[in-house]
């Protein structure tokens, strides 16, 4: 059965320790004979539980909502939780109304929290785990599992541990992370074994079914020896469960057929038939067993035998009145007819299977659409063939998108397991080596104890002297490196001061000296002109001092970035405001295409300094009246902040040459680009001067 996991869930739930004490009567109780509201609520709870046992889900929904109404004038949150749970359960099993079921299960969980009833909360969480998977709410399910894990880590309640570890296992089973599933399922089994002393039989059955779930995982991994091992474990716990034994026989059949042992599979096939008796509840298992043989013989090109078993599978599926089993049996018949070349009959069965396949399993639905397309193509009905191919293609795209996360998680899990195994192997090698060394050392001491002691003393003294000398050499080397770095930093500092600070200070000094010697020599217009130049010079001086201060800090190991979420537009806007005087002096316009929706995880001060220096260099290089473009793009998993200006092309080779030329004096732009390089490396960014194809354009990108 392809959806064996779903049947396990149903069977497990029916075998759980009863949540509430059931009664045998199914007749609606008369509450007028009960004096207290507590007695009425308890009686109504038993009535709802009895409807669950009778599988009367439409009436269960009505009764559970009436029970909620009885709670309207009370603060009995535990009963509110139980009635909400009953309502959700009714919707879940009444035509699979999963969305409605989720609403009430979530209410049940909320009321259980208010009532501080861990058992009721656990029951609601267990169903929500399955419901979120059924409606593909994977994000909600991930959050739910983290919450369940937190409970597992803190509670000592055995029942909660048994249920919740099983639920976590189900989560990893659906992700195809079978090793994790098995680990959590075995924990759940251990807790259920602790509950066996006061068990009514349901826990033994549940342990057996849990072993069968582990069998299903090993079937997926094609580890047949493990399959048989855990099937043997399950035998001792399923003696009183007719349905459980039927599932066990199904798994034996699948295992032996997978091992190409049809004779062994036939033994369990006959046992399954012997379990049938006069009851009809095993039609599902009989249909599945026949379908397993049909698949086996079809794979081995024995089409007549495959047809015989497929017909039996379809016959039992019809008697089961189970839509999913009937869908799978029709699918099997359709495939057999297709392989026999009877395409028209194949279409009849596949169309019948297609009606409800999407609801039960979209992978099966996709495979049916593919087979229908091939069948219609074989009878030259091209329009219908194309239609089914299109449906198949859309389904494949959808299934691929949904499986991506699971695939990634599975790969990560497998990698982690391999890495752990590698570490274990290395530790075993190290332990083995250490053990042999220890034995050798003891043997040597027993033979040459005196010589060994003397050699050890000599060695210890020499090693101590060598270690002291080595430590002093290391300290001296570190001091030399520190002094060399300090000298280089000092050389850089003096080269910058001699070039970039000296020029603007000299201009200011000359103007002031001229004013002192002959204040009337300059006209007001000339004074204004010189004043403007001095302002520009002092502004440049201030920028240089700021860059110099920041660059000096970058030479210290303690100067580290502080990362946080930063709006890129805000940073660029602040830098443009700082550059306003410089740009207005050259009548340069800025075209800022950065959207307010763009964010980076970085240090805002580092980013502002990088952008300001790049804009400053762009302004200097750009001719008067030109335009500087600022843009931000995302693609290929990267984010790109770019500045483009005219006025000559500055290449990546020039940039790298400038950075490599560490000992030469630097201009302002040189210091700025060194600062840009150092700051960008500290925040994990990369600065690239890209090819523009235009000898008049320079484009620089900050890649984050």
XYZ file of C-alpha atoms in Angstrom, residues 55-391:
337
model
C -17.525 5.853 13.579
C -20.604 8.109 13.446
C -18.688 11.241 12.488
C -21.526 13.520 11.234
C -23.431 12.985 14.481
C -20.179 13.385 16.440
C -19.719 16.900 15.007
C -23.246 17.891 16.081
C -22.886 16.365 19.551
C -19.438 17.894 20.155
C -20.695 21.369 19.259
C -23.622 20.869 21.641
C -21.105 19.930 24.322
C -19.242 23.175 23.640
C -22.547 24.982 24.136
C -22.966 23.331 27.543
C -19.585 24.817 28.526
C -20.588 28.366 27.560
C -21.442 29.384 31.135
C -18.509 27.635 32.781
C -14.748 28.025 32.990
C -14.163 24.315 32.428
C -11.412 24.694 29.836
C -10.575 20.997 29.936
C -14.066 20.046 28.726
C -13.930 22.845 26.141
C -10.681 21.311 24.897
C -12.188 17.826 24.706
C -15.317 18.931 22.834
C -13.227 20.996 20.390
C -11.082 17.897 19.893
C -14.154 15.753 19.196
C -15.382 18.334 16.672
C -12.036 18.371 14.866
C -11.927 14.574 14.876
C -15.395 14.442 13.344
C -14.391 16.824 10.556
C -11.144 14.937 9.928
C -12.915 11.636 9.313
C -16.084 13.052 7.753
C -15.079 13.367 4.080
C -11.587 14.538 5.094
C -12.557 18.127 5.928
C -9.015 18.873 7.072
C -9.169 22.684 7.110
C -12.172 22.618 9.457
C -10.481 19.942 11.561
C -7.406 22.145 11.974
C -9.514 25.041 13.298
C -10.991 22.891 16.075
C -7.766 21.051 16.909
C -6.080 24.439 17.372
C -8.943 25.490 19.661
C -8.548 22.232 21.596
C -4.861 22.950 22.081
C -5.529 26.525 23.248
C -8.147 25.389 25.798
C -5.858 22.591 27.029
C -3.141 25.161 27.730
C -5.593 27.246 29.759
C -6.687 24.123 31.634
C -3.050 23.067 32.229
C -4.065 19.640 30.887
C -0.968 18.175 29.280
C -2.725 15.019 28.097
C -5.401 16.964 26.186
C -2.727 19.247 24.727
C -0.676 16.253 23.580
C -3.694 14.675 21.860
C -4.431 17.910 19.973
C -0.788 18.368 18.963
C -0.629 14.815 17.628
C -3.572 15.403 15.279
C -2.341 18.864 14.218
C 0.976 17.327 13.192
C -0.831 15.038 10.757
C -3.326 17.686 9.598
C -0.654 20.277 8.736
C 1.091 17.655 6.601
C -2.149 16.665 4.874
C -2.920 20.252 3.773
C 0.744 21.028 2.950
C 1.182 23.667 5.678
C 4.834 22.746 6.067
C 5.961 25.978 7.734
C 3.308 25.639 10.436
C 4.262 22.016 10.893
C 7.949 22.899 11.323
C 7.026 25.389 14.063
C 4.741 22.827 15.709
C 7.489 20.200 15.793
C 9.886 22.616 17.496
C 7.213 23.246 20.129
C 6.654 19.497 20.556
C 10.414 18.961 20.962
C 10.443 21.573 23.737
C 7.741 19.608 25.589
C 9.647 16.344 25.101
C 12.782 17.955 26.557
C 10.979 19.105 29.712
C 8.157 16.696 30.599
C 8.519 13.498 32.598
C 5.028 12.283 31.748
C 5.370 8.832 30.154
C 2.168 9.072 28.088
C 3.204 12.449 26.637
C 6.677 11.154 25.826
C 5.221 8.122 24.042
C 2.780 10.149 21.926
C 5.051 13.107 21.134
C 8.164 11.093 20.279
C 5.967 9.147 17.888
C 4.693 12.399 16.360
C 8.222 13.723 15.868
C 9.077 10.430 14.202
C 6.104 10.854 11.837
C 7.457 14.294 10.912
C 10.834 12.889 9.883
C 9.182 9.959 8.095
C 7.308 12.424 5.875
C 10.645 14.137 5.154
C 12.111 10.737 4.198
C 14.683 11.122 6.990
C 14.332 7.491 7.953
C 17.199 7.264 10.457
C 15.724 10.079 12.556
C 12.256 8.588 12.236
C 13.489 5.239 13.541
C 15.342 6.902 16.424
C 12.259 8.767 17.669
C 9.958 5.794 17.055
C 12.170 3.553 19.185
C 12.009 6.154 21.974
C 8.209 6.116 21.733
C 8.251 2.308 21.921
C 10.429 2.402 25.058
C 7.952 4.728 26.784
C 5.010 2.554 25.728
C 6.747 -0.469 27.220
C 6.847 1.411 30.545
C 3.054 1.683 30.355
C 2.469 -2.068 29.870
C 1.980 -2.903 33.558
C -1.468 -1.287 33.761
C -2.289 -1.752 30.067
C -5.672 -2.750 28.694
C -4.088 -4.287 25.592
C -3.970 -1.201 23.399
C -0.358 -0.384 24.271
C 0.844 -3.853 23.240
C -0.954 -3.422 19.924
C 0.519 0.034 19.518
C 4.043 -1.217 20.142
C 3.518 -3.836 17.450
C 2.185 -1.254 14.992
C 5.128 1.049 15.809
C 7.502 -1.760 14.902
C 5.608 -2.105 11.608
C 6.150 1.594 10.932
C 9.879 1.030 11.416
C 9.536 -1.885 8.989
C 8.019 0.540 6.477
C 11.046 2.824 6.819
C 13.473 -0.041 6.224
C 11.402 -1.086 3.197
C 11.938 2.408 1.805
C 15.672 2.054 2.436
C 15.575 -1.457 0.881
C 17.268 -2.992 3.949
C 15.408 -6.296 3.879
C 17.352 -7.964 6.698
C 16.257 -5.154 9.009
C 12.707 -5.472 7.671
C 12.544 -9.130 8.683
C 14.186 -8.397 12.048
C 11.581 -5.809 13.063
C 8.718 -7.877 11.659
C 9.810 -10.602 14.063
C 9.817 -8.030 16.903
C 6.245 -7.054 16.067
C 4.889 -10.615 16.252
C 4.891 -10.778 20.031
C 2.846 -7.609 20.375
C 0.180 -8.181 17.703
C -1.290 -11.495 18.846
C -4.513 -9.837 19.986
C -4.807 -7.459 17.040
C -6.363 -9.029 13.967
C -5.822 -5.849 11.923
C -2.245 -5.500 13.173
C -1.382 -9.056 12.162
C -2.889 -8.397 8.732
C -0.580 -5.415 8.238
C 2.344 -7.544 9.426
C 1.547 -10.248 6.836
C 1.345 -7.549 4.145
C 4.850 -6.404 5.047
C 6.222 -9.956 5.012
C 4.751 -10.329 1.509
C 6.343 -7.077 0.297
C 9.698 -7.964 1.873
C 9.934 -11.446 0.361
C 8.769 -10.231 -3.048
C 11.457 -7.528 -2.909
C 13.979 -10.278 -2.142
C 12.618 -12.243 -5.152
C 11.250 -15.010 -2.914
C 7.647 -15.419 -4.109
C 7.284 -18.838 -2.431
C 7.995 -17.343 1.005
C 5.645 -14.466 0.225
C 2.906 -16.983 -0.677
C 3.081 -18.489 2.837
C 2.090 -15.174 4.396
C -0.403 -14.583 1.590
C -2.222 -17.755 2.663
C -2.033 -16.754 6.335
C -3.654 -13.441 5.470
C -6.536 -15.247 3.765
C -6.922 -17.519 6.796
C -7.371 -14.433 9.004
C -10.349 -13.315 6.933
C -12.962 -15.478 8.604
C -16.480 -14.129 8.387
C -15.519 -10.508 9.054
C -15.017 -8.052 6.214
C -12.528 -5.672 7.806
C -9.521 -7.244 6.053
C -10.599 -6.472 2.486
C -8.140 -3.553 2.490
C -5.225 -5.839 3.370
C -6.296 -8.528 0.907
C -6.526 -5.962 -1.878
C -3.081 -4.638 -1.012
C -1.544 -8.139 -0.886
C -2.964 -9.051 -4.302
C -1.760 -5.739 -5.698
C 1.759 -6.461 -4.390
C 1.800 -9.752 -6.305
C 0.396 -8.016 -9.400
C 3.228 -5.469 -9.299
C 5.795 -8.229 -8.771
C 4.650 -10.329 -11.728
C 4.223 -7.275 -13.952
C 7.811 -6.247 -13.187
C 8.934 -9.766 -14.132
C 6.969 -9.622 -17.438
C 4.459 -12.295 -16.334
C 1.428 -10.369 -17.477
C -1.197 -13.124 -17.188
C -0.361 -13.810 -13.542
C -0.217 -10.071 -12.891
C -3.717 -9.716 -14.370
C -5.075 -12.464 -12.120
C -3.823 -10.757 -8.952
C -4.846 -7.296 -10.160
C -8.417 -8.539 -10.670
C -8.488 -9.956 -7.142
C -7.112 -6.677 -5.800
C -9.895 -4.767 -7.547
C -12.549 -7.202 -6.312
C -11.482 -6.878 -2.670
C -11.104 -3.104 -3.029
C -14.730 -2.871 -4.137
C -15.846 -4.869 -1.106
C -13.775 -2.679 1.229
C -15.752 0.428 0.209
C -12.539 2.384 0.737
C -12.032 5.018 -1.965
C -8.254 5.076 -1.673
C -7.890 1.300 -1.919
C -10.240 1.282 -4.906
C -8.208 4.033 -6.572
C -4.961 2.079 -6.122
C -6.542 -1.163 -7.374
C -7.890 0.583 -10.494
C -4.410 2.012 -11.061
C -2.881 -1.468 -10.861
C -5.437 -2.868 -13.320
C -4.828 0.033 -15.695
C -1.070 -0.582 -15.677
C -1.515 -4.313 -16.346
C -3.898 -3.621 -19.242
C -1.467 -1.063 -20.620
C 1.412 -3.555 -20.576
C -0.831 -6.104 -22.315
C -1.503 -3.576 -25.074
C -5.217 -3.296 -24.254
C -5.087 0.508 -24.182
C -8.839 1.127 -24.268
C -9.375 -1.034 -21.194
C -6.342 0.591 -19.559
C -7.992 3.986 -20.085
C -11.222 2.776 -18.420
C -9.423 1.720 -15.232
C -7.014 4.663 -15.165
C -9.829 7.187 -15.646
C -11.692 5.568 -12.739
C -8.556 5.794 -10.589
C -7.941 9.406 -11.595
C -11.225 10.686 -10.108
C -10.033 10.715 -6.494
C -6.303 10.095 -6.854
C -5.402 13.783 -6.508
C -7.025 13.914 -3.089
C -5.157 10.878 -1.733
C -1.722 11.062 -3.328
C -0.623 13.582 -5.907
C 2.366 11.478 -6.956
C 0.018 8.626 -7.881
C -2.242 11.141 -9.605
C 0.695 12.387 -11.692
C 1.707 8.839 -12.678
C -1.898 8.087 -13.689
C -1.971 11.191 -15.897
C 1.265 10.102 -17.558
C -0.058 6.591 -18.207
C -3.355 8.012 -19.540
C -1.447 10.267 -21.926
C 0.548 7.298 -23.206
C -2.640 5.226 -23.578
C -4.477 7.917 -25.552
C -1.404 8.388 -27.688
C -1.370 4.664 -28.443
C -4.951 4.843 -29.813
C -4.129 8.092 -31.676
C -6.457 10.310 -29.629
C -3.976 13.173 -29.739
C -6.135 15.848 -28.075
C -6.723 13.800 -24.934
C -3.128 12.627 -24.926
C -1.925 16.233 -25.002
C -4.380 17.225 -22.281
C -3.143 14.499 -19.908
C 0.506 15.266 -20.701
C -0.132 18.894 -19.736
C -1.742 17.855 -16.439
